[in-house]
Amino acid sequence: MSMNGEYLAVTAAQLDKAIKEPGWALKLAYQVMDAEGEPQRPPAEARCMTTHKAWHAIAFLLERAGFRDYIVYGDQALTDEDWGYGPPRYLTPERVREAADALANLSYNDLIAEVAPADLSAAEIYPSIWDDEDALEWVRGWFEDLEPFFRAAAGRGDAMLTWLD
């Protein structure tokens, strides 16, 4: 089994309903994921996105660069119900805009400057692939999809649900 970082952009009205009915939100997440299918839509056109197993490395790199981890883990608890590997969290439309702005001003090369795969191994970052010198390049694609995804969601005024499954 693997742990995947998941995102779902929702309208403000959908967020309100999700807070009141978390079970409805989980069904919505799976409906959107099924509708968008594989391969993923381009991030700027998608309502859902995954960072697959790169979520923990992205959180580590963001935190190391001085960014709060809400971009990966969400900001506020949606429910105590487990959606796979813990409960989902969410970002308000304002926090989605903040995240989009932060991501727009951050290059991956700057993020990994002075970071070696051994740093991720030492920190026990999931998954345990950091003995490969090209492992940080594997994270690049997942990280670089976040900016257009968040930018599009911010442009629509969306909130964001986040969870690990």
PDB file of C-alpha atoms in Angstrom:
ATOM      1  CA  MET A   1       0.000   0.000   0.000  1.00  0.00           C
ATOM      2  CA  SER A   2       1.096   3.528  -0.613  1.00  0.00           C
ATOM      3  CA  MET A   3       0.097   6.893   0.817  1.00  0.00           C
ATOM      4  CA  ASN A   4      -0.917   9.507  -1.721  1.00  0.00           C
ATOM      5  CA  GLY A   5      -1.453  13.228  -1.228  1.00  0.00           C
ATOM      6  CA  GLU A   6      -4.839  14.282  -2.606  1.00  0.00           C
ATOM      7  CA  TYR A   7      -6.468  17.645  -3.364  1.00  0.00           C
ATOM      8  CA  LEU A   8      -9.995  18.594  -4.348  1.00  0.00           C
ATOM      9  CA  ALA A   9     -10.914  22.151  -5.321  1.00  0.00           C
ATOM     10  CA  VAL A  10     -14.445  22.970  -4.156  1.00  0.00           C
ATOM     11  CA  THR A  11     -16.650  26.029  -4.315  1.00  0.00           C
ATOM     12  CA  ALA A  12     -17.334  27.992  -1.132  1.00  0.00           C
ATOM     13  CA  ALA A  13     -20.861  26.519  -1.079  1.00  0.00           C
ATOM     14  CA  GLN A  14     -19.455  22.994  -1.461  1.00  0.00           C
ATOM     15  CA  LEU A  15     -17.028  23.659   1.405  1.00  0.00           C
ATOM     16  CA  ASP A  16     -19.916  24.757   3.626  1.00  0.00           C
ATOM     17  CA  LYS A  17     -21.780  21.561   2.784  1.00  0.00           C
ATOM     18  CA  ALA A  18     -18.620  19.461   3.288  1.00  0.00           C
ATOM     19  CA  ILE A  19     -18.140  20.901   6.777  1.00  0.00           C
ATOM     20  CA  LYS A  20     -21.723  19.964   7.648  1.00  0.00           C
ATOM     21  CA  GLU A  21     -21.691  16.617   5.804  1.00  0.00           C
ATOM     22  CA  PRO A  22     -18.174  15.151   5.556  1.00  0.00           C
ATOM     23  CA  GLY A  23     -19.544  11.883   4.149  1.00  0.00           C
ATOM     24  CA  TRP A  24     -21.019  13.836   1.244  1.00  0.00           C
ATOM     25  CA  ALA A  25     -17.605  15.444   0.663  1.00  0.00           C
ATOM     26  CA  LEU A  26     -15.871  12.064   0.466  1.00  0.00           C
ATOM     27  CA  LYS A  27     -18.426  10.882  -2.116  1.00  0.00           C
ATOM     28  CA  LEU A  28     -17.899  14.101  -4.073  1.00  0.00           C
ATOM     29  CA  ALA A  29     -14.133  13.586  -3.989  1.00  0.00           C
ATOM     30  CA  TYR A  30     -14.428  10.098  -5.462  1.00  0.00           C
ATOM     31  CA  GLN A  31     -16.973  11.245  -8.067  1.00  0.00           C
ATOM     32  CA  VAL A  32     -14.664  14.012  -9.265  1.00  0.00           C
ATOM     33  CA  MET A  33     -11.619  11.728  -9.203  1.00  0.00           C
ATOM     34  CA  ASP A  34     -13.494   9.110 -11.242  1.00  0.00           C
ATOM     35  CA  ALA A  35     -14.825  11.710 -13.697  1.00  0.00           C
ATOM     36  CA  GLU A  36     -11.402  13.253 -14.300  1.00  0.00           C
ATOM     37  CA  GLY A  37      -9.760   9.823 -14.522  1.00  0.00           C
ATOM     38  CA  GLU A  38      -6.272   8.857 -15.508  1.00  0.00           C
ATOM     39  CA  PRO A  39      -4.181  10.294 -16.894  1.00  0.00           C
ATOM     40  CA  GLN A  40      -4.721  13.418 -14.871  1.00  0.00           C
ATOM     41  CA  ARG A  41      -6.084  16.510 -16.545  1.00  0.00           C
ATOM     42  CA  PRO A  42      -3.638  19.392 -16.867  1.00  0.00           C
ATOM     43  CA  PRO A  43      -3.419  20.984 -13.390  1.00  0.00           C
ATOM     44  CA  ALA A  44      -4.922  24.300 -14.513  1.00  0.00           C
ATOM     45  CA  GLU A  45      -8.034  22.456 -15.778  1.00  0.00           C
ATOM     46  CA  ALA A  46      -8.431  19.916 -12.976  1.00  0.00           C
ATOM     47  CA  ARG A  47     -10.714  19.956  -9.944  1.00  0.00           C
ATOM     48  CA  CYS A  48      -8.691  17.202  -8.283  1.00  0.00           C
ATOM     49  CA  MET A  49      -4.991  16.495  -8.160  1.00  0.00           C
ATOM     50  CA  THR A  50      -2.643  14.038  -6.556  1.00  0.00           C
ATOM     51  CA  THR A  51       0.976  14.359  -5.547  1.00  0.00           C
ATOM     52  CA  HIS A  52       1.081  10.575  -5.211  1.00  0.00           C
ATOM     53  CA  LYS A  53       3.852   9.515  -2.852  1.00  0.00           C
ATOM     54  CA  ALA A  54       5.741  12.826  -3.208  1.00  0.00           C
ATOM     55  CA  TRP A  55       3.532  14.639  -0.644  1.00  0.00           C
ATOM     56  CA  HIS A  56       5.875  14.060   2.300  1.00  0.00           C
ATOM     57  CA  ALA A  57       8.963  15.198   0.393  1.00  0.00           C
ATOM     58  CA  ILE A  58       7.104  18.317  -0.781  1.00  0.00           C
ATOM     59  CA  ALA A  59       6.078  19.118   2.801  1.00  0.00           C
ATOM     60  CA  PHE A  60       9.663  18.581   3.977  1.00  0.00           C
ATOM     61  CA  LEU A  61      11.098  20.835   1.274  1.00  0.00           C
ATOM     62  CA  LEU A  62       8.513  23.578   1.872  1.00  0.00           C
ATOM     63  CA  GLU A  63       9.048  23.509   5.632  1.00  0.00           C
ATOM     64  CA  ARG A  64      12.829  23.571   5.181  1.00  0.00           C
ATOM     65  CA  ALA A  65      12.428  26.672   2.984  1.00  0.00           C
ATOM     66  CA  GLY A  66      10.366  28.393   5.679  1.00  0.00           C
ATOM     67  CA  PHE A  67       6.871  27.792   4.284  1.00  0.00           C
ATOM     68  CA  ARG A  68       4.070  26.473   6.443  1.00  0.00           C
ATOM     69  CA  ASP A  69       2.952  22.981   5.586  1.00  0.00           C
ATOM     70  CA  TYR A  70      -0.700  23.929   4.985  1.00  0.00           C
ATOM     71  CA  ILE A  71      -0.054  23.703   1.232  1.00  0.00           C
ATOM     72  CA  VAL A  72       0.321  19.928   1.668  1.00  0.00           C
ATOM     73  CA  TYR A  73      -1.699  19.154   4.780  1.00  0.00           C
ATOM     74  CA  GLY A  74      -4.475  21.726   4.696  1.00  0.00           C
ATOM     75  CA  ASP A  75      -5.207  24.291   7.340  1.00  0.00           C
ATOM     76  CA  GLN A  76      -8.299  23.250   9.303  1.00  0.00           C
ATOM     77  CA  ALA A  77      -9.788  19.864  10.136  1.00  0.00           C
ATOM     78  CA  LEU A  78     -12.856  19.001   8.079  1.00  0.00           C
ATOM     79  CA  THR A  79     -13.816  16.043  10.268  1.00  0.00           C
ATOM     80  CA  ASP A  80     -12.299  13.415  12.550  1.00  0.00           C
ATOM     81  CA  GLU A  81     -13.348  10.701  10.071  1.00  0.00           C
ATOM     82  CA  ASP A  82     -10.478   8.819   8.440  1.00  0.00           C
ATOM     83  CA  TRP A  83     -10.264   9.230   4.655  1.00  0.00           C
ATOM     84  CA  GLY A  84      -7.434   6.741   4.236  1.00  0.00           C
ATOM     85  CA  TYR A  85      -4.499   7.826   6.372  1.00  0.00           C
ATOM     86  CA  GLY A  86      -6.132  10.246   8.732  1.00  0.00           C
ATOM     87  CA  PRO A  87      -8.846  12.876   8.494  1.00  0.00           C
ATOM     88  CA  PRO A  88      -9.162  15.407   5.679  1.00  0.00           C
ATOM     89  CA  ARG A  89      -8.386  19.069   6.137  1.00  0.00           C
ATOM     90  CA  TYR A  90      -9.274  22.140   4.131  1.00  0.00           C
ATOM     91  CA  LEU A  91      -8.112  25.547   3.008  1.00  0.00           C
ATOM     92  CA  THR A  92     -10.490  28.492   2.729  1.00  0.00           C
ATOM     93  CA  PRO A  93     -10.541  30.423  -0.563  1.00  0.00           C
ATOM     94  CA  GLU A  94      -8.320  33.050   1.080  1.00  0.00           C
ATOM     95  CA  ARG A  95      -5.732  30.420   2.055  1.00  0.00           C
ATOM     96  CA  VAL A  96      -5.882  28.936  -1.462  1.00  0.00           C
ATOM     97  CA  ARG A  97      -4.988  32.402  -2.807  1.00  0.00           C
ATOM     98  CA  GLU A  98      -2.136  32.703  -0.301  1.00  0.00           C
ATOM     99  CA  ALA A  99      -0.837  29.268  -1.291  1.00  0.00           C
ATOM    100  CA  ALA A 100      -1.091  30.107  -5.002  1.00  0.00           C
ATOM    101  CA  ASP A 101       0.876  33.321  -4.456  1.00  0.00           C
ATOM    102  CA  ALA A 102       3.530  31.524  -2.401  1.00  0.00           C
ATOM    103  CA  LEU A 103       3.908  28.776  -5.004  1.00  0.00           C
ATOM    104  CA  ALA A 104       4.108  31.298  -7.854  1.00  0.00           C
ATOM    105  CA  ASN A 105       7.135  32.887  -6.212  1.00  0.00           C
ATOM    106  CA  LEU A 106       8.981  29.640  -5.508  1.00  0.00           C
ATOM    107  CA  SER A 107      11.024  27.697  -8.027  1.00  0.00           C
ATOM    108  CA  TYR A 108      11.778  24.048  -7.450  1.00  0.00           C
ATOM    109  CA  ASN A 109      15.470  24.693  -8.036  1.00  0.00           C
ATOM    110  CA  ASP A 110      15.441  27.223  -5.189  1.00  0.00           C
ATOM    111  CA  LEU A 111      13.512  24.768  -3.032  1.00  0.00           C
ATOM    112  CA  ILE A 112      16.091  22.001  -3.445  1.00  0.00           C
ATOM    113  CA  ALA A 113      19.162  24.229  -3.274  1.00  0.00           C
ATOM    114  CA  GLU A 114      21.508  22.785  -0.665  1.00  0.00           C
ATOM    115  CA  VAL A 115      19.256  19.743  -0.148  1.00  0.00           C
ATOM    116  CA  ALA A 116      20.596  16.258  -0.774  1.00  0.00           C
ATOM    117  CA  PRO A 117      18.611  13.026  -0.943  1.00  0.00           C
ATOM    118  CA  ALA A 118      20.475  11.989   2.211  1.00  0.00           C
ATOM    119  CA  ASP A 119      18.695  14.839   4.045  1.00  0.00           C
ATOM    120  CA  LEU A 120      15.353  13.232   3.238  1.00  0.00           C
ATOM    121  CA  SER A 121      16.645   9.806   4.308  1.00  0.00           C
ATOM    122  CA  ALA A 122      17.879  11.237   7.607  1.00  0.00           C
ATOM    123  CA  ALA A 123      14.473  12.839   8.204  1.00  0.00           C
ATOM    124  CA  GLU A 124      12.732   9.516   7.363  1.00  0.00           C
ATOM    125  CA  ILE A 125      10.673  11.104   4.600  1.00  0.00           C
ATOM    126  CA  TYR A 126       8.167   8.810   2.887  1.00  0.00           C
ATOM    127  CA  PRO A 127       8.722   6.924   0.600  1.00  0.00           C
ATOM    128  CA  SER A 128      12.137   5.434   1.338  1.00  0.00           C
ATOM    129  CA  ILE A 129      13.722   6.095  -2.066  1.00  0.00           C
ATOM    130  CA  TRP A 130      16.303   8.700  -1.133  1.00  0.00           C
ATOM    131  CA  ASP A 131      19.337   6.494  -1.740  1.00  0.00           C
ATOM    132  CA  ASP A 132      18.838   7.287  -5.448  1.00  0.00           C
ATOM    133  CA  GLU A 133      20.670  10.483  -6.395  1.00  0.00           C
ATOM    134  CA  ASP A 134      17.886  11.368  -8.881  1.00  0.00           C
ATOM    135  CA  ALA A 135      15.102  11.040  -6.300  1.00  0.00           C
ATOM    136  CA  LEU A 136      14.659  14.801  -5.940  1.00  0.00           C
ATOM    137  CA  GLU A 137      14.004  15.027  -9.682  1.00  0.00           C
ATOM    138  CA  TRP A 138      11.131  12.567  -9.247  1.00  0.00           C
ATOM    139  CA  VAL A 139       9.525  15.031  -6.787  1.00  0.00           C
ATOM    140  CA  ARG A 140       9.897  17.959  -9.229  1.00  0.00           C
ATOM    141  CA  GLY A 141       6.962  17.047 -11.483  1.00  0.00           C
ATOM    142  CA  TRP A 142       4.544  16.611  -8.592  1.00  0.00           C
ATOM    143  CA  PHE A 143       5.653  19.866  -6.991  1.00  0.00           C
ATOM    144  CA  GLU A 144       5.517  21.870 -10.218  1.00  0.00           C
ATOM    145  CA  ASP A 145       1.895  20.808 -10.827  1.00  0.00           C
ATOM    146  CA  LEU A 146       0.816  22.425  -7.545  1.00  0.00           C
ATOM    147  CA  GLU A 147       1.273  26.031  -8.714  1.00  0.00           C
ATOM    148  CA  PRO A 148      -1.044  25.924 -11.765  1.00  0.00           C
ATOM    149  CA  PHE A 149      -3.562  23.824  -9.817  1.00  0.00           C
ATOM    150  CA  PHE A 150      -3.675  26.278  -6.903  1.00  0.00           C
ATOM    151  CA  ARG A 151      -3.562  29.301  -9.252  1.00  0.00           C
ATOM    152  CA  ALA A 152      -6.614  28.037 -11.181  1.00  0.00           C
ATOM    153  CA  ALA A 153      -8.491  27.237  -7.950  1.00  0.00           C
ATOM    154  CA  ALA A 154      -7.661  30.691  -6.579  1.00  0.00           C
ATOM    155  CA  GLY A 155      -8.837  32.288  -9.822  1.00  0.00           C
ATOM    156  CA  ARG A 156     -12.209  30.568  -9.427  1.00  0.00           C
ATOM    157  CA  GLY A 157     -12.427  31.526  -5.742  1.00  0.00           C
ATOM    158  CA  ASP A 158     -12.333  27.865  -4.694  1.00  0.00           C
ATOM    159  CA  ALA A 159     -11.529  26.327  -1.348  1.00  0.00           C
ATOM    160  CA  MET A 160      -9.462  23.132  -1.178  1.00  0.00           C
ATOM    161  CA  LEU A 161      -9.844  19.788   0.561  1.00  0.00           C
ATOM    162  CA  THR A 162      -6.629  17.859   1.282  1.00  0.00           C
ATOM    163  CA  TRP A 163      -6.082  14.331   2.564  1.00  0.00           C
ATOM    164  CA  LEU A 164      -3.854  11.275   2.415  1.00  0.00           C
ATOM    165  CA  ASP A 165      -5.198   8.017   1.023  1.00  0.00           C
TER     166      ASP A 165
END
